[in-house]
Amino acid sequence: MAIYHIVLFRLKPAVNQELLDEFTKRATAMTSQVPGLLKVNIGPPVAATAHRSKGFDMALVAILEKPEDLTGYATHPAHLHAQDLREQICDDTLVYDLEFPS
């Protein structure tokens, strides 16, 4: 069963586009490096529903092949590299993992 790893980000007020671009680059680069990671999408909320985002400015959805891949993903150097920058640019994050039938 596929796993959808969903992360919401509340950005710090002073974060600039250059930092966001670097974070997006690190996050999307994980797909070619992390075993079991099939796809990563990252971006802001849809404008029509952004008012319901409760202050979260951006989200990431990572699709992994199976639940066991979460452990390798969390500890993989490529993920830790992205996480280092996330800690610099975010005030808060919310993570939710959801299992989907194949």
CSV table of C-alpha atoms in Angstrom, one decimal:
chain,number,residue,atom,x,y,z
A,1,MET,CA,0.0,0.0,0.0
A,2,ALA,CA,1.3,3.4,-0.9
A,3,ILE,CA,2.0,6.0,1.8
A,4,TYR,CA,1.2,9.7,1.4
A,5,HIS,CA,3.5,11.6,3.7
A,6,ILE,CA,1.8,15.1,4.0
A,7,VAL,CA,3.7,18.0,5.7
A,8,LEU,CA,2.2,21.5,6.2
A,9,PHE,CA,4.7,24.3,6.8
A,10,ARG,CA,4.1,27.6,8.6
A,11,LEU,CA,6.9,29.8,7.3
A,12,LYS,CA,8.8,32.4,9.3
A,13,PRO,CA,7.9,36.0,8.4
A,14,ALA,CA,11.3,36.9,6.9
A,15,VAL,CA,11.7,33.9,4.5
A,16,ASN,CA,12.6,35.0,1.0
A,17,GLN,CA,12.0,33.4,-2.3
A,18,GLU,CA,15.6,32.3,-2.7
A,19,LEU,CA,15.3,30.1,0.5
A,20,LEU,CA,12.0,28.7,-0.7
A,21,ASP,CA,13.5,27.8,-4.0
A,22,GLU,CA,16.4,26.1,-2.3
A,23,PHE,CA,14.0,24.1,-0.1
A,24,THR,CA,11.9,23.1,-3.1
A,25,LYS,CA,15.1,22.0,-4.9
A,26,ARG,CA,16.2,19.8,-1.9
A,27,ALA,CA,12.8,18.3,-1.4
A,28,THR,CA,12.2,17.4,-5.0
A,29,ALA,CA,15.8,16.0,-5.4
A,30,MET,CA,14.9,13.4,-2.8
A,31,THR,CA,13.0,11.3,-5.4
A,32,SER,CA,16.2,10.3,-7.1
A,33,GLN,CA,18.0,9.5,-3.9
A,34,VAL,CA,15.7,8.0,-1.3
A,35,PRO,CA,14.7,4.3,-1.9
A,36,GLY,CA,11.0,3.8,-2.0
A,37,LEU,CA,10.2,7.5,-2.6
A,38,LEU,CA,8.2,7.7,-5.8
A,39,LYS,CA,7.2,11.4,-6.0
A,40,VAL,CA,7.4,14.7,-4.1
A,41,ASN,CA,5.1,17.7,-4.8
A,42,ILE,CA,5.5,21.0,-2.9
A,43,GLY,CA,3.7,24.3,-3.1
A,44,PRO,CA,1.4,26.9,-1.6
A,45,PRO,CA,-2.3,26.3,-0.9
A,46,VAL,CA,-4.8,26.8,-3.8
A,47,ALA,CA,-5.8,30.5,-3.8
A,48,ALA,CA,-9.6,29.7,-3.7
A,49,THR,CA,-9.2,27.8,-0.4
A,50,ALA,CA,-6.1,29.4,1.2
A,51,HIS,CA,-8.3,31.2,3.7
A,52,ARG,CA,-8.9,27.7,5.3
A,53,SER,CA,-5.2,26.9,5.6
A,54,LYS,CA,-5.0,28.0,9.3
A,55,GLY,CA,-1.7,30.0,8.7
A,56,PHE,CA,0.1,27.2,6.9
A,57,ASP,CA,1.9,28.7,3.9
A,58,MET,CA,3.1,25.6,2.0
A,59,ALA,CA,2.7,21.9,1.9
A,60,LEU,CA,4.6,18.8,0.7
A,61,VAL,CA,3.2,15.5,-0.4
A,62,ALA,CA,5.7,12.6,-0.7
A,63,ILE,CA,4.4,9.3,-2.0
A,64,LEU,CA,6.3,6.3,-0.8
A,65,GLU,CA,5.8,2.7,-2.0
A,66,LYS,CA,5.0,1.1,1.4
A,67,PRO,CA,4.9,1.9,5.1
A,68,GLU,CA,8.3,0.4,5.8
A,69,ASP,CA,9.8,3.1,3.5
A,70,LEU,CA,9.0,5.8,6.0
A,71,THR,CA,11.8,4.8,8.3
A,72,GLY,CA,14.4,4.9,5.6
A,73,TYR,CA,13.0,8.2,4.3
A,74,ALA,CA,13.2,9.9,7.7
A,75,THR,CA,16.8,9.0,8.3
A,76,HIS,CA,18.1,9.3,4.7
A,77,PRO,CA,20.8,12.0,4.3
A,78,ALA,CA,18.9,13.7,1.5
A,79,HIS,CA,15.9,14.1,3.8
A,80,LEU,CA,18.0,15.3,6.6
A,81,HIS,CA,19.6,17.9,4.2
A,82,ALA,CA,16.1,19.2,3.4
A,83,GLN,CA,15.1,19.1,7.0
A,84,ASP,CA,18.0,21.3,8.0
A,85,LEU,CA,16.7,24.0,5.8
A,86,ARG,CA,13.1,23.4,6.9
A,87,GLU,CA,14.2,24.1,10.5
A,88,GLN,CA,15.6,27.5,9.4
A,89,ILE,CA,12.6,28.6,7.4
A,90,CYS,CA,9.6,27.3,9.4
A,91,ASP,CA,8.0,28.3,12.7
A,92,ASP,CA,5.8,25.2,12.7
A,93,THR,CA,5.1,22.0,10.8
A,94,LEU,CA,2.3,19.4,10.8
A,95,VAL,CA,2.9,15.9,9.6
A,96,TYR,CA,0.3,13.3,8.6
A,97,ASP,CA,0.9,9.9,7.0
A,98,LEU,CA,-1.9,8.3,5.2
A,99,GLU,CA,-2.0,4.8,3.7
A,100,PHE,CA,-3.7,4.3,0.3
A,101,PRO,CA,-4.6,1.0,-1.3
A,102,SER,CA,-2.6,0.3,-4.5
